[in-house]
mmCIF file of C-alpha atoms in Angstrom:
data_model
loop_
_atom_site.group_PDB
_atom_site.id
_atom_site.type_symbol
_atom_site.label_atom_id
_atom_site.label_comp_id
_atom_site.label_asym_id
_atom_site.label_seq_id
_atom_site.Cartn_x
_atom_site.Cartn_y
_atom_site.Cartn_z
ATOM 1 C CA UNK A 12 -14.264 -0.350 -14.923
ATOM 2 C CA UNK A 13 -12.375 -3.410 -13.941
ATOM 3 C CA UNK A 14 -10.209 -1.825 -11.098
ATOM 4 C CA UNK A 15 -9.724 1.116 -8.770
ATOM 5 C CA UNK A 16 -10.450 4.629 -10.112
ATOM 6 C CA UNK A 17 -9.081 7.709 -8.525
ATOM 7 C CA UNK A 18 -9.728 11.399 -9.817
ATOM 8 C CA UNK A 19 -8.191 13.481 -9.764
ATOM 9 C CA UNK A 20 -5.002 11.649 -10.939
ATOM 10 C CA UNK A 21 -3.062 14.981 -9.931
ATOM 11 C CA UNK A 22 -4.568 17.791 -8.060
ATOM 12 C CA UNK A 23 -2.121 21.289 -7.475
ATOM 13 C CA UNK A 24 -4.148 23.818 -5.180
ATOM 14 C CA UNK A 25 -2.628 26.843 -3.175
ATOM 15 C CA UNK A 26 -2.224 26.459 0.761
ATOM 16 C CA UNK A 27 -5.521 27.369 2.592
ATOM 17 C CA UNK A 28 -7.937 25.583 -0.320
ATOM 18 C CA UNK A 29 -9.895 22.445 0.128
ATOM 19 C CA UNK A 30 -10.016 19.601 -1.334
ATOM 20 C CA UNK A 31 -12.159 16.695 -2.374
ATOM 21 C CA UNK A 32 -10.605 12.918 -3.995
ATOM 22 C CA UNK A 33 -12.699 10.691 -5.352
ATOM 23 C CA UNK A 34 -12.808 6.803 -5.010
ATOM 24 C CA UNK A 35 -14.466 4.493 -7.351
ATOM 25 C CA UNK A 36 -14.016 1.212 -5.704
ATOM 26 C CA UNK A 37 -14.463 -2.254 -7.358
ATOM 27 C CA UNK A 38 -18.229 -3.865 -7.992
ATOM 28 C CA UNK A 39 -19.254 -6.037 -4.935
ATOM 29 C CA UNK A 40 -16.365 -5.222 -2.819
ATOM 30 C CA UNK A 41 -17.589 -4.316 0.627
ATOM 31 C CA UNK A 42 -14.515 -2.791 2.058
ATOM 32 C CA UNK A 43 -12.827 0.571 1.322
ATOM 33 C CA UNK A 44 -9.327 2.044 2.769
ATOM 34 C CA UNK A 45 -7.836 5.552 2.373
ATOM 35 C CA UNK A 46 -3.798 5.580 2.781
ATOM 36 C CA UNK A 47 -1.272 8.665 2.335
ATOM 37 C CA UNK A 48 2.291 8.013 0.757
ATOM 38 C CA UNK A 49 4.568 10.198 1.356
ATOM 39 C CA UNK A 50 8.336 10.927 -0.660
ATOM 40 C CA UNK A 51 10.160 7.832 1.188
ATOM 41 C CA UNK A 52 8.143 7.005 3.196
ATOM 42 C CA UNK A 53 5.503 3.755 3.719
ATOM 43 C CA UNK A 54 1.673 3.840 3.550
ATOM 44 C CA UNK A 55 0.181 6.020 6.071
ATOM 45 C CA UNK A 56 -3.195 4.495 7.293
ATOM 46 C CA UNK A 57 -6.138 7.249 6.764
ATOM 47 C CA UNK A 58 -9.439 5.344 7.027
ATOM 48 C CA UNK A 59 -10.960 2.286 6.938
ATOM 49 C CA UNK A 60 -14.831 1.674 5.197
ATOM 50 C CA UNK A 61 -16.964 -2.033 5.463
ATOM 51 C CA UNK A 62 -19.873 -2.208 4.681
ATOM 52 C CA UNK A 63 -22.274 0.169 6.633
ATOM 53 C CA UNK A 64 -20.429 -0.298 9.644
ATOM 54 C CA UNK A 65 -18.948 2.766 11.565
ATOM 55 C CA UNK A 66 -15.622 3.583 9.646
ATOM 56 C CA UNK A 67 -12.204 3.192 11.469
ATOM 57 C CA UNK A 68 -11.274 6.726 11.138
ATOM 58 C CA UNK A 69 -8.229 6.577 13.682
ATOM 59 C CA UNK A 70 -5.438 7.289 10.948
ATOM 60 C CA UNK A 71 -6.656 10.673 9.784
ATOM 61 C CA UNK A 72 -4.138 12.920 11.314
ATOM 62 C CA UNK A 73 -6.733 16.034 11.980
ATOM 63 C CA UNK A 74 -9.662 17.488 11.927
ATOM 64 C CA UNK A 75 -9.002 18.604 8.634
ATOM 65 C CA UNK A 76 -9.332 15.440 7.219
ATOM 66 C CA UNK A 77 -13.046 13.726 6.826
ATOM 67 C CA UNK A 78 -14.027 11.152 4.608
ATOM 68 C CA UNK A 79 -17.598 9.547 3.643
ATOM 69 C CA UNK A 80 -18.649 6.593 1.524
ATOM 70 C CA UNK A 81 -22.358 6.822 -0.117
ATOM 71 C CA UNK A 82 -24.192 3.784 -0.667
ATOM 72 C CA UNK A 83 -21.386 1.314 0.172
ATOM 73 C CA UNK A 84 -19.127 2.271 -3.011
ATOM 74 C CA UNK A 85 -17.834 5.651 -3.895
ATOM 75 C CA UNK A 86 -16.292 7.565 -0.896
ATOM 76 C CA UNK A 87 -14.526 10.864 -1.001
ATOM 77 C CA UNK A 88 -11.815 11.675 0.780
ATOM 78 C CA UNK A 89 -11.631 15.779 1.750
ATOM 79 C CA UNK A 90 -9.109 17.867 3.188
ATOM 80 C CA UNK A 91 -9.994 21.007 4.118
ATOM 81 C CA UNK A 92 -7.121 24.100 4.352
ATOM 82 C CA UNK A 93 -4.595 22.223 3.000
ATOM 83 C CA UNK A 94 -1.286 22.758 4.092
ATOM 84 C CA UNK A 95 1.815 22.073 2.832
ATOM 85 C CA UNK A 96 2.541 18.863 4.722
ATOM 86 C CA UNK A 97 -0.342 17.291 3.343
ATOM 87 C CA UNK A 98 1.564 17.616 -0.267
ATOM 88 C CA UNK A 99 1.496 13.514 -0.947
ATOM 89 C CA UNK A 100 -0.123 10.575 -3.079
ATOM 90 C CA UNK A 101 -3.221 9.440 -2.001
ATOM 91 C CA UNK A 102 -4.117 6.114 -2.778
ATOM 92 C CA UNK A 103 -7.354 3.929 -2.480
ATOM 93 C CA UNK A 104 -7.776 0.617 -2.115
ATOM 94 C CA UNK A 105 -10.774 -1.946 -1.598
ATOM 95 C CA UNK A 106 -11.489 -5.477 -0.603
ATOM 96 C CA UNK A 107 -13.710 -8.431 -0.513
ATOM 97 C CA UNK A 108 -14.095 -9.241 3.358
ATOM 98 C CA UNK A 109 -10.910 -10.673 4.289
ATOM 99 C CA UNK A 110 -8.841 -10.608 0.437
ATOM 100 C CA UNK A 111 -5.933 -8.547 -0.493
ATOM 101 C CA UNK A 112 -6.314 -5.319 -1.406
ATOM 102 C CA UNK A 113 -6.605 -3.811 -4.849
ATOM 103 C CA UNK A 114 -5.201 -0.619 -5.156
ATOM 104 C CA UNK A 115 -5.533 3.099 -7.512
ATOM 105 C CA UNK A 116 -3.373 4.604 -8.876
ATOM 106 C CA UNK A 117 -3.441 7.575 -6.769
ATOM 107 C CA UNK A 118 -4.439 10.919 -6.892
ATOM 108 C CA UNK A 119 -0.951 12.992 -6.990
ATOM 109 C CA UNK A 120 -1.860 16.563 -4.614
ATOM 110 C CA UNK A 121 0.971 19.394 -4.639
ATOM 111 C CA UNK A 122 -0.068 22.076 -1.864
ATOM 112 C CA UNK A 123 1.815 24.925 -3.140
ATOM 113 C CA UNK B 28 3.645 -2.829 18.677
ATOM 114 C CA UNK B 29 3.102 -4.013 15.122
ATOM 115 C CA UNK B 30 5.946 -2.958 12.440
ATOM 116 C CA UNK B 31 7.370 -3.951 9.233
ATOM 117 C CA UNK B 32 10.499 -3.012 8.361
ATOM 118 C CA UNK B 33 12.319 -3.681 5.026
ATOM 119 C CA UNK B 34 16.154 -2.375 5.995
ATOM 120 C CA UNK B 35 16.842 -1.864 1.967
ATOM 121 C CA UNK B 36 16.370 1.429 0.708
ATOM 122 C CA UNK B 37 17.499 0.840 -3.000
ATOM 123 C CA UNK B 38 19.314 -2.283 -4.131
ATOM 124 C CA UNK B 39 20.649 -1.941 -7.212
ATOM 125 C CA UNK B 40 20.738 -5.714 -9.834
ATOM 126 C CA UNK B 41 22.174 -6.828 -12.936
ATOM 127 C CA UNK B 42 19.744 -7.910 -15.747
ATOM 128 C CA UNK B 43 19.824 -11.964 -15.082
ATOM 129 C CA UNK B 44 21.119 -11.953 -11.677
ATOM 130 C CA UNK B 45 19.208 -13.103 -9.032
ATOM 131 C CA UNK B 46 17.168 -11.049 -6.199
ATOM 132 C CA UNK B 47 16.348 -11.069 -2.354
ATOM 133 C CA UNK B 48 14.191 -8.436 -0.854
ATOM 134 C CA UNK B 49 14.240 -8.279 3.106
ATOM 135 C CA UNK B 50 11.399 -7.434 5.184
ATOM 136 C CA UNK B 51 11.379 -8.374 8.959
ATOM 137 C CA UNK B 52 8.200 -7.972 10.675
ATOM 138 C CA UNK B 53 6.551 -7.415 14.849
ATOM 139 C CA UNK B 54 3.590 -9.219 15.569
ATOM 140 C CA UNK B 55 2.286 -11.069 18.039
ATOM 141 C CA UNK B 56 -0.081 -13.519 16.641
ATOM 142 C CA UNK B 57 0.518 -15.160 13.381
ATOM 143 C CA UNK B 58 0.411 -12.788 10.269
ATOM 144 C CA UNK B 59 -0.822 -12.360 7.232
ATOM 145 C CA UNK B 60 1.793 -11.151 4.739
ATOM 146 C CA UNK B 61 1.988 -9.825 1.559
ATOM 147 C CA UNK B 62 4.646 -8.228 -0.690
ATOM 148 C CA UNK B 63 3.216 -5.587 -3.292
ATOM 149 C CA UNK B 64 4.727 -3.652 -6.391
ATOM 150 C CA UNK B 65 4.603 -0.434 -7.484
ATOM 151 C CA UNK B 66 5.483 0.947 -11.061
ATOM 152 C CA UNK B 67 5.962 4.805 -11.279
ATOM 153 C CA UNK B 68 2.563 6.720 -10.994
ATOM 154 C CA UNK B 69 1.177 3.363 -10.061
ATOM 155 C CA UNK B 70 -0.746 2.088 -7.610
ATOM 156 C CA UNK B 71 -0.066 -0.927 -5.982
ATOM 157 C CA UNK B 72 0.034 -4.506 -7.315
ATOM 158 C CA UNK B 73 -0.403 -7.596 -5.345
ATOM 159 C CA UNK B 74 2.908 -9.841 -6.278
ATOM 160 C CA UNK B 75 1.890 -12.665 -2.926
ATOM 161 C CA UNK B 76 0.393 -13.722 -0.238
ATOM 162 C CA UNK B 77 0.801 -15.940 2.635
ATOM 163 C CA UNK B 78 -2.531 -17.003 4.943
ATOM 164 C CA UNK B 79 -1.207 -20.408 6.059
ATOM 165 C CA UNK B 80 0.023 -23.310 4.952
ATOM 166 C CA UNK B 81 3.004 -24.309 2.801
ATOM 167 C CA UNK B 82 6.209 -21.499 4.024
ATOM 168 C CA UNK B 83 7.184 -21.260 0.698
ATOM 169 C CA UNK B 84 4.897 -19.030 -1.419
ATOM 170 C CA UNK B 85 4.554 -18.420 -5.043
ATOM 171 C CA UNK B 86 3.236 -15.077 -6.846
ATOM 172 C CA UNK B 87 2.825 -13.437 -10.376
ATOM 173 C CA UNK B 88 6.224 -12.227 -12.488
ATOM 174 C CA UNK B 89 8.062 -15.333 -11.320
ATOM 175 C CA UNK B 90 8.108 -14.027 -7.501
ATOM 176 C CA UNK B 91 8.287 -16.273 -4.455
ATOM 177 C CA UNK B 92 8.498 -15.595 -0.658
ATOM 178 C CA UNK B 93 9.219 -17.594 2.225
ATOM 179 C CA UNK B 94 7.773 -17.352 5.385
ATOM 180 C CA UNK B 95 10.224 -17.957 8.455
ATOM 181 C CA UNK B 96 8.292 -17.619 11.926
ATOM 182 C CA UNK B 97 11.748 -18.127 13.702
ATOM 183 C CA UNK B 98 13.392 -15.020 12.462
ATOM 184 C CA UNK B 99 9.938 -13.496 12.053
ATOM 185 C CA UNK B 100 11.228 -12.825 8.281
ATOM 186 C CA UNK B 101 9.291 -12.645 5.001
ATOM 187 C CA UNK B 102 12.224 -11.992 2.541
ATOM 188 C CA UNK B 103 11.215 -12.136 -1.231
ATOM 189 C CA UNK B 104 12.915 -13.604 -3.901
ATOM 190 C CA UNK B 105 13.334 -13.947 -7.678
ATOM 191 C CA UNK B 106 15.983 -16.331 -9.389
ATOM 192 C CA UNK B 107 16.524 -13.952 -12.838
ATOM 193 C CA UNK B 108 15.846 -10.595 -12.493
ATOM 194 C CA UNK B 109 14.317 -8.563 -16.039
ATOM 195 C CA UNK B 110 14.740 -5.351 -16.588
ATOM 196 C CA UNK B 111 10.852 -4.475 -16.566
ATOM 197 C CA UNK B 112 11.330 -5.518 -12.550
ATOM 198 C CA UNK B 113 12.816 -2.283 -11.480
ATOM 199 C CA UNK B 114 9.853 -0.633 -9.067
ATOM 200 C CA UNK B 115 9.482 -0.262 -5.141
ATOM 201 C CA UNK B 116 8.507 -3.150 -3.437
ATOM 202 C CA UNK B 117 6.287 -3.000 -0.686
ATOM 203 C CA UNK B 118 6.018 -5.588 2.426
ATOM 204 C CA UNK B 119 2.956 -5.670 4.563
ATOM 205 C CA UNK B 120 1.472 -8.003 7.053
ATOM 206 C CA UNK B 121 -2.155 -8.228 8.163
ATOM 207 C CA UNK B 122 -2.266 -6.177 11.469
ATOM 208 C CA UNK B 123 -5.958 -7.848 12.514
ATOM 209 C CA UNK B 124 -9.295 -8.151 10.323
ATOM 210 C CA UNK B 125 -8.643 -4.979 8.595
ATOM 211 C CA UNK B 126 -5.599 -3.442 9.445
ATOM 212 C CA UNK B 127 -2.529 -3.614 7.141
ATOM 213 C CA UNK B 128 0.805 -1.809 7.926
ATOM 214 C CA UNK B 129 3.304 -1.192 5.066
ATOM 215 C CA UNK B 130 6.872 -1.312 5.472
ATOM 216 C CA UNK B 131 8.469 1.832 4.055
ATOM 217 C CA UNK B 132 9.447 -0.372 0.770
ATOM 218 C CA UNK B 133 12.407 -0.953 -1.455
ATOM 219 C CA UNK B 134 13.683 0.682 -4.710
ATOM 220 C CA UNK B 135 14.936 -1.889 -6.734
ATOM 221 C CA UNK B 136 17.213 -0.823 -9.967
ATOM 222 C CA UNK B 137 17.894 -3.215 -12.591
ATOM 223 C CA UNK B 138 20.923 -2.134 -14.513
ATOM 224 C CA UNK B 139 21.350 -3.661 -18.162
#
């Protein structure tokens, strides 16, 4: 497709599961970023992706939190025992080197 | 430390009149800036940008920002506001090569 794609779109699990989002970031571009919104809040900074350089993983806020990238384009971002805090939208966004970001819609997760 | 913040929560508009969105931002070198959009279940949508150059910016949906290094401000603006603008608005400036920090945005209502 022409732009981000994020699956699931929504995503309810009970407390204690884990979780897996999927990225699908644009053809050709080399750089990949994970953020966490929050009800009223900004865009939390999860991780960072270029290229097949080390990611910048200092945003993830625990251990629970990993994320990988295969072959410089998909990534997934997992959470595992989810808790109820980590109810948000998670959106995806990727980059040519340097350009604006072009973002998914989201993938919607309700920790009951 | 780097910050954006955009001291609107909501600002509510008549159809027609004009709008100003504020967003003041901390950094120490010069920035890059950008002000996104978001539509409900959206992700979100580039509106500007400002690298360098000419102050004065101009972006898609009639938008235009101006950059003001003296009161480290980045304040966008529309002359005619339409109905179809009501959305969050989202300030951000260019933290480094990679890094982007989000102000918490702005819920803009358009009332008929």
């Amino acid at each position: 497709g022409a732009g981000v794609s994020q699956s699931p779109s929504n995503k309810v699990t009970e407390k204690g599961k884990d979780v897996e989002l999927r990225c699908d970031p644009i053809s050709g571009h080399t750089a990949l970023y994970w953020y966490r919104q929050s009800l009223g809040q900004g865009l939390e900074f999860l991780i960072y992706f270029q290229g097949n350089s080390a990611p910048d993983k200092s945003g993830l806020p625990s251990d629970r939190f990993s994320a990988e990238r295969t072959g410089g384009s998909v990534s997934t971002l997992t959470i595992q025992r989810t808790q109820q805090e980590d109810s948000a939208v998670y959106l995806c966004a990727s980059s040519p080197p340097g350009q604006p970001q072009h973002f998914g819609d989201g993938t919607r997760l309700s920790i009951l | 430390a780097q910050s954006v913040t955009q001291p609107d929560i909501h600002i509510t508009v008549s159809e027609g009149a004009s709008l100003e969105l504020r967003c003041n931002y901390s950094y120490g070198a010069t920035p890059y800036l950008f002000w996104y959009v978001q539509s409900p279940g959206q992700g979100l949508q580039l509106l500007l940008k400002y690298f360098s150059g000419d102050t004065l910016v101009q972006g898609i949906k009639g938008f235009e920002a101006e950059f003001k290094r003296s009161q480290s401000s980045f304040n966008l603006r529309k002359p005619s506001v339409h109905w179809s603008d009501a959305a969050e608005y989202f300030c951000a400036v260019g933290a480094g090569t990679y890094k982007y920090i989000f102000g918490t945005g702005t819920r803009l209502k358009v009332l008929a």
